[in-house]
Amino acid sequence: MIAAIIDGKAFAGALRERIGAAVPAFVASTGRKPGLAVVLVGEDPASQVYVRSKGKSTVEAGMASIEHRLDDSASQAELLALVDQLNRDPGVDGILVQLPLPKHIDEASVIAAIDPDKDVDGFHVVNAGRLAVGAEGFVPCTPLGCLMLLKDRLGDLAGLDAVVIGRSNIVGKPMAQLLIQQSCTVTVAHSRTKNLPDVVRRADIVVAAVGRPEMIRGDWIKPGAVVIDVGINRVPGAEPGKTRLVGDVAYAEAAEVAGAITPVPGGVGPMTIAVLLRNTLVAAHRREGLADPVGL
Ligand code: GUN
């Protein structure tokens, strides 16, 4: 079997179109645009790229982008004061503090300071708790994007065996919660899992989020399984001094066995910002007492 390629870039583009199409009705009923505030502390080059890209996509969707850049040397108190100001600002529906933060700042304290109803990253413990009990809240963007791709591919997921590799708070744990909610039988594997290849061989759905280049091999994949590769790993390229991006799955091998697979790049990656915009639009509606926009 040769796997179908799951085109996350195209799916994300279509999602962004639907988001953009839903914004005018919000503006008409509230007299304002949905607003996303992004806070960047320091000059990490990768973070600067992400933040620029988020701001551009926000504006393209017809929403207001509020960017705050703090110096590397900014204190935790300064950052907490900014978060407090954004919590109180009625024009701000979503707050995203770009991670990682400089070492002298405690990330957990900063996330805890964000109003859970503006926490469009879904990182606040209140939102993690809401997800765990099935209450309405915000789900981290990357796993929610993975779920959208899975449902688009498979429809009803009930009864399927899903293996999530990785147990991070940002991807692995919320992914497992989402799959449980979809009535999958979920296994969460991690660095201490015994006989990982055999665990993965059981899975109809494999979500790889370990951050190890090409760790999951083709002969671990059950024929016909759907493989979602969250990994973005930079490895040495063919030419000296050049690099290339690879996922956590050995793509060429896995594509010979899987039913469908996300490429890297162009799979899960583009979904994250699209879902961030989706969460922001949903936050705006809820804050205004409006019903959630349909079809997002
Ligand atoms: N750094 C890398 N990805 C993310 C993300 O999705 N949210 C935040 N806040 N920081 C990140």
Short mmCIF file of C-alpha atoms and ligand atoms in Angstrom, two decimals:
data_model
loop_
_atom_site.label_atom_id
_atom_site.label_comp_id
_atom_site.label_asym_id
_atom_site.label_seq_id
_atom_site.Cartn_x
_atom_site.Cartn_y
_atom_site.Cartn_z
CA MET A 1 0.00 0.00 0.00
CA ILE A 2 1.13 3.54 -0.69
CA ALA A 3 -0.27 5.98 1.82
CA ALA A 4 -2.46 8.91 0.94
CA ILE A 5 -0.73 12.16 1.83
CA ILE A 6 -2.68 14.22 4.34
CA ASP A 7 -2.34 17.78 3.07
CA GLY A 8 -2.35 19.80 6.28
CA LYS A 9 -1.35 22.93 4.43
CA ALA A 10 -4.45 22.78 2.23
CA PHE A 11 -6.70 21.87 5.18
CA ALA A 12 -5.29 24.76 7.21
CA GLY A 13 -5.80 27.13 4.29
CA ALA A 14 -9.44 26.10 3.98
CA LEU A 15 -9.93 26.47 7.74
CA ARG A 16 -8.43 29.95 7.64
CA GLU A 17 -10.82 30.84 4.80
CA ARG A 18 -13.81 29.71 6.90
CA ILE A 19 -12.51 31.70 9.89
CA GLY A 20 -12.04 34.80 7.77
CA ALA A 21 -15.56 34.37 6.38
CA ALA A 22 -17.03 34.24 9.91
CA VAL A 23 -15.30 37.40 11.16
CA PRO A 24 -17.55 40.02 9.47
CA ALA A 25 -20.67 38.72 11.28
CA PHE A 26 -18.82 39.10 14.60
CA VAL A 27 -17.74 42.63 13.68
CA ALA A 28 -21.30 43.49 12.62
CA SER A 29 -22.83 42.32 15.89
CA THR A 30 -20.18 43.70 18.28
CA GLY A 31 -18.70 46.69 16.46
CA ARG A 32 -15.18 45.42 16.96
CA LYS A 33 -12.72 42.89 15.57
CA PRO A 34 -11.69 39.78 17.49
CA GLY A 35 -8.27 40.54 19.02
CA LEU A 36 -5.27 38.28 19.58
CA ALA A 37 -2.41 39.52 21.75
CA VAL A 38 0.95 37.81 21.27
CA VAL A 39 3.75 38.43 23.75
CA LEU A 40 7.36 37.73 22.83
CA VAL A 41 10.12 38.01 25.40
CA GLY A 42 13.66 38.16 24.05
CA GLU A 43 15.08 37.56 20.60
CA ASP A 44 14.93 33.81 20.02
CA PRO A 45 15.07 33.62 16.20
CA ALA A 46 12.60 30.75 15.83
CA SER A 47 10.13 32.49 18.16
CA GLN A 48 10.47 35.72 16.19
CA VAL A 49 9.54 33.86 13.00
CA TYR A 50 6.50 32.24 14.69
CA VAL A 51 5.31 35.51 16.17
CA ARG A 52 5.61 37.37 12.87
CA SER A 53 3.74 34.58 11.13
CA LYS A 54 0.96 34.58 13.76
CA GLY A 55 0.54 38.35 13.48
CA LYS A 56 0.34 38.21 9.69
CA SER A 57 -2.22 35.37 9.71
CA THR A 58 -4.33 37.15 12.33
CA VAL A 59 -4.58 40.29 10.20
CA GLU A 60 -5.26 38.23 7.05
CA ALA A 61 -8.24 36.66 8.84
CA GLY A 62 -9.64 40.13 9.55
CA MET A 63 -8.78 40.11 13.25
CA ALA A 64 -6.77 42.59 15.30
CA SER A 65 -3.20 41.58 16.12
CA ILE A 66 -1.71 43.11 19.26
CA GLU A 67 2.02 42.43 19.56
CA HIS A 68 4.09 43.08 22.66
CA ARG A 69 7.83 42.60 22.63
CA LEU A 70 9.76 42.66 25.87
CA ASP A 71 13.50 42.73 26.22
CA ASP A 72 15.36 39.54 27.16
CA SER A 73 16.12 41.15 30.51
CA ALA A 74 12.44 41.87 31.33
CA SER A 75 11.54 40.67 34.81
CA GLN A 76 8.85 38.14 35.62
CA ALA A 77 6.97 40.94 37.41
CA GLU A 78 6.98 43.05 34.24
CA LEU A 79 5.63 40.16 32.19
CA LEU A 80 2.95 39.39 34.80
CA ALA A 81 1.92 43.06 34.78
CA LEU A 82 1.56 42.93 30.99
CA VAL A 83 -0.53 39.74 31.18
CA ASP A 84 -2.74 41.43 33.79
CA GLN A 85 -3.20 44.44 31.51
CA LEU A 86 -4.18 42.15 28.60
CA ASN A 87 -6.57 40.19 30.85
CA ARG A 88 -8.39 43.46 31.59
CA ASP A 89 -8.38 44.81 28.03
CA PRO A 90 -11.87 44.26 26.56
CA GLY A 91 -10.50 44.35 23.00
CA VAL A 92 -8.24 41.36 23.67
CA ASP A 93 -9.95 37.97 23.25
CA GLY A 94 -6.89 35.76 23.10
CA ILE A 95 -3.53 35.96 24.85
CA LEU A 96 -0.54 33.94 23.72
CA VAL A 97 2.79 34.21 25.51
CA GLN A 98 5.34 32.72 23.15
CA LEU A 99 7.36 29.88 24.70
CA PRO A 100 10.07 29.21 25.61
CA LEU A 101 10.59 32.11 28.02
CA PRO A 102 14.03 33.24 29.23
CA LYS A 103 15.35 31.04 32.04
CA HIS A 104 14.84 33.61 34.79
CA ILE A 105 11.07 33.54 34.20
CA ASP A 106 8.87 30.73 35.52
CA GLU A 107 6.64 29.62 32.65
CA ALA A 108 4.05 27.96 34.85
CA SER A 109 3.50 31.18 36.83
CA VAL A 110 3.02 33.18 33.65
CA ILE A 111 0.57 30.69 32.14
CA ALA A 112 -1.33 30.60 35.44
CA ALA A 113 -1.73 34.39 35.28
CA ILE A 114 -3.58 34.30 31.92
CA ASP A 115 -7.38 34.55 32.13
CA PRO A 116 -8.46 30.98 31.22
CA ASP A 117 -11.19 32.40 28.98
CA LYS A 118 -8.51 34.21 26.95
CA ASP A 119 -6.09 31.27 27.01
CA VAL A 120 -6.24 30.41 23.30
CA ASP A 121 -3.16 28.19 23.68
CA GLY A 122 -5.14 26.01 26.10
CA PHE A 123 -2.12 25.76 28.41
CA HIS A 124 -3.76 26.98 31.65
CA VAL A 125 -4.46 24.23 34.20
CA VAL A 126 -8.12 25.28 34.19
CA ASN A 127 -8.32 24.48 30.48
CA ALA A 128 -6.39 21.22 30.95
CA GLY A 129 -8.95 20.34 33.63
CA ARG A 130 -11.89 21.33 31.46
CA LEU A 131 -10.55 19.10 28.67
CA ALA A 132 -10.08 16.21 31.10
CA VAL A 133 -13.70 16.39 32.33
CA GLY A 134 -15.20 17.22 28.91
CA ALA A 135 -16.24 20.78 29.79
CA GLU A 136 -16.17 23.69 27.37
CA GLY A 137 -12.76 25.38 27.29
CA PHE A 138 -9.74 25.82 25.07
CA VAL A 139 -7.72 22.93 23.68
CA PRO A 140 -4.04 23.33 22.70
CA CYS A 141 -3.81 24.15 19.00
CA THR A 142 -1.53 21.39 17.75
CA PRO A 143 -3.47 18.40 19.12
CA LEU A 144 -6.80 19.98 18.12
CA GLY A 145 -5.39 20.40 14.60
CA CYS A 146 -4.32 16.73 14.60
CA LEU A 147 -7.84 15.70 15.62
CA MET A 148 -9.34 17.75 12.77
CA LEU A 149 -7.07 15.98 10.27
CA LEU A 150 -7.96 12.57 11.72
CA LYS A 151 -11.70 13.21 11.60
CA ASP A 152 -11.42 14.57 8.08
CA ARG A 153 -9.70 11.34 7.05
CA LEU A 154 -11.56 8.76 9.10
CA GLY A 155 -14.91 10.27 10.07
CA ASP A 156 -16.05 8.53 13.26
CA LEU A 157 -13.05 7.43 15.36
CA ALA A 158 -15.05 5.35 17.86
CA GLY A 159 -13.47 2.03 18.79
CA LEU A 160 -10.19 2.65 16.97
CA ASP A 161 -6.89 1.87 18.67
CA ALA A 162 -4.82 5.04 18.99
CA VAL A 163 -1.23 5.27 20.15
CA VAL A 164 0.13 8.66 21.12
CA ILE A 165 3.91 8.73 21.40
CA GLY A 166 4.94 11.53 23.73
CA ARG A 167 3.38 12.78 26.95
CA SER A 168 3.97 16.53 26.90
CA ASN A 169 1.41 18.92 28.33
CA ILE A 170 1.26 20.73 24.99
CA VAL A 171 0.71 17.78 22.65
CA GLY A 172 0.75 14.23 24.04
CA LYS A 173 -1.54 14.57 27.04
CA PRO A 174 -4.21 16.77 25.41
CA MET A 175 -4.08 14.57 22.27
CA ALA A 176 -4.82 11.52 24.42
CA GLN A 177 -7.73 13.35 26.08
CA LEU A 178 -9.21 14.31 22.71
CA LEU A 179 -8.95 10.74 21.42
CA ILE A 180 -10.58 9.35 24.57
CA GLN A 181 -13.41 11.84 24.01
CA GLN A 182 -13.77 10.39 20.50
CA SER A 183 -14.14 6.89 22.02
CA CYS A 184 -10.77 5.61 20.83
CA THR A 185 -8.85 3.09 22.90
CA VAL A 186 -5.83 5.18 23.76
CA THR A 187 -2.30 4.21 24.69
CA VAL A 188 0.19 6.91 25.64
CA ALA A 189 3.76 5.76 25.00
CA HIS A 190 6.90 7.62 26.06
CA SER A 191 10.63 7.26 26.60
CA ARG A 192 10.18 4.52 29.25
CA THR A 193 7.68 2.44 27.26
CA LYS A 194 8.74 -1.19 26.86
CA ASN A 195 8.75 -2.63 23.35
CA LEU A 196 7.51 0.49 21.62
CA PRO A 197 7.49 -1.08 18.13
CA ASP A 198 4.93 -3.68 19.26
CA VAL A 199 2.82 -1.02 20.97
CA VAL A 200 2.76 1.04 17.77
CA ARG A 201 1.93 -2.08 15.66
CA ARG A 202 -1.46 -2.32 17.39
CA ALA A 203 -2.52 1.17 16.37
CA ASP A 204 -5.09 2.23 13.79
CA ILE A 205 -4.05 5.80 14.61
CA VAL A 206 -0.46 6.80 15.40
CA VAL A 207 0.28 10.31 16.67
CA ALA A 208 4.04 10.87 16.98
CA ALA A 209 5.13 13.76 19.18
CA VAL A 210 8.48 12.83 20.65
CA GLY A 211 10.89 15.24 18.98
CA ARG A 212 13.31 12.54 17.80
CA PRO A 213 14.09 12.57 14.09
CA GLU A 214 12.67 9.56 12.19
CA MET A 215 12.45 7.42 15.34
CA ILE A 216 9.25 5.62 14.33
CA ARG A 217 10.10 3.15 11.61
CA GLY A 218 7.99 1.84 8.74
CA ASP A 219 7.88 -1.73 10.04
CA TRP A 220 6.25 -0.50 13.26
CA ILE A 221 3.19 0.70 11.36
CA LYS A 222 0.10 -1.48 11.00
CA PRO A 223 -0.89 -1.70 7.33
CA GLY A 224 -3.54 0.93 6.60
CA ALA A 225 -3.00 2.92 9.82
CA VAL A 226 -3.31 6.71 9.79
CA VAL A 227 -0.06 8.36 10.88
CA ILE A 228 0.05 11.91 12.22
CA ASP A 229 3.60 13.22 12.58
CA VAL A 230 3.89 16.21 14.93
CA GLY A 231 7.69 16.21 14.90
CA ILE A 232 9.66 19.07 13.35
CA ASN A 233 13.34 18.17 13.60
CA ARG A 234 16.18 19.95 11.86
CA VAL A 235 18.87 17.52 10.70
CA PRO A 236 21.99 17.87 8.53
CA GLY A 237 21.08 18.02 4.84
CA ALA A 238 22.65 16.41 1.80
CA GLU A 239 25.02 19.33 1.19
CA PRO A 240 27.51 20.46 3.83
CA GLY A 241 26.22 23.32 5.95
CA LYS A 242 22.61 22.77 4.81
CA THR A 243 19.82 21.38 6.98
CA ARG A 244 16.43 19.84 6.28
CA LEU A 245 13.29 19.21 8.30
CA VAL A 246 12.18 15.70 9.18
CA GLY A 247 9.41 14.39 11.40
CA ASP A 248 9.42 11.83 14.21
CA VAL A 249 8.38 9.18 11.66
CA ALA A 250 10.64 7.72 8.97
CA TYR A 251 8.35 9.05 6.26
CA ALA A 252 9.44 7.09 3.19
CA GLU A 253 9.25 3.76 5.05
CA ALA A 254 5.97 4.52 6.79
CA ALA A 255 4.33 5.78 3.59
CA GLU A 256 4.76 2.29 2.10
CA VAL A 257 2.61 0.75 4.82
CA ALA A 258 0.26 3.40 6.21
CA GLY A 259 -3.20 4.19 4.84
CA ALA A 260 -2.52 7.91 5.18
CA ILE A 261 0.29 10.03 6.58
CA THR A 262 1.10 13.67 7.22
CA PRO A 263 4.29 14.94 5.55
CA VAL A 264 6.88 17.15 7.26
CA PRO A 265 6.77 19.97 6.41
CA GLY A 266 3.22 20.64 5.20
CA GLY A 267 1.30 18.30 7.49
CA VAL A 268 0.55 19.19 11.10
CA GLY A 269 2.70 22.35 11.16
CA PRO A 270 0.38 24.65 9.19
CA MET A 271 -2.59 23.53 11.31
CA THR A 272 -1.30 25.11 14.51
CA ILE A 273 -1.74 28.76 13.51
CA ALA A 274 -5.07 28.05 11.80
CA VAL A 275 -6.39 26.49 15.03
CA LEU A 276 -5.00 29.42 17.03
CA LEU A 277 -7.13 31.74 14.89
CA ARG A 278 -10.07 29.39 15.36
CA ASN A 279 -9.62 29.44 19.15
CA THR A 280 -9.36 33.24 19.10
CA LEU A 281 -12.58 33.61 17.13
CA VAL A 282 -14.33 31.17 19.48
CA ALA A 283 -12.98 33.06 22.53
CA ALA A 284 -14.31 36.31 21.08
CA HIS A 285 -17.78 34.83 20.57
CA ARG A 286 -17.93 33.36 24.08
CA ARG A 287 -16.72 36.58 25.69
CA GLU A 288 -19.50 38.44 23.89
CA GLY A 289 -22.13 35.87 24.87
CA LEU A 290 -22.56 34.76 21.26
CA ALA A 291 -23.01 31.15 20.13
CA ASP A 292 -19.83 29.47 18.87
CA PRO A 293 -19.33 30.03 15.12
CA VAL A 294 -20.51 26.91 13.25
CA GLY A 295 -18.27 24.63 11.23
CA LEU A 296 -15.02 25.58 12.93
N1 GUN B 1 6.21 27.92 21.07
C1 GUN B 1 6.16 27.01 20.08
N2 GUN B 1 4.88 26.68 19.81
C2 GUN B 1 4.12 27.41 20.64
C3 GUN B 1 2.71 27.53 20.82
O1 GUN B 1 1.88 26.87 20.17
N3 GUN B 1 2.30 28.40 21.77
C4 GUN B 1 3.19 29.13 22.50
N4 GUN B 1 2.69 29.96 23.43
N5 GUN B 1 4.49 29.05 22.37
C5 GUN B 1 4.95 28.20 21.43
#
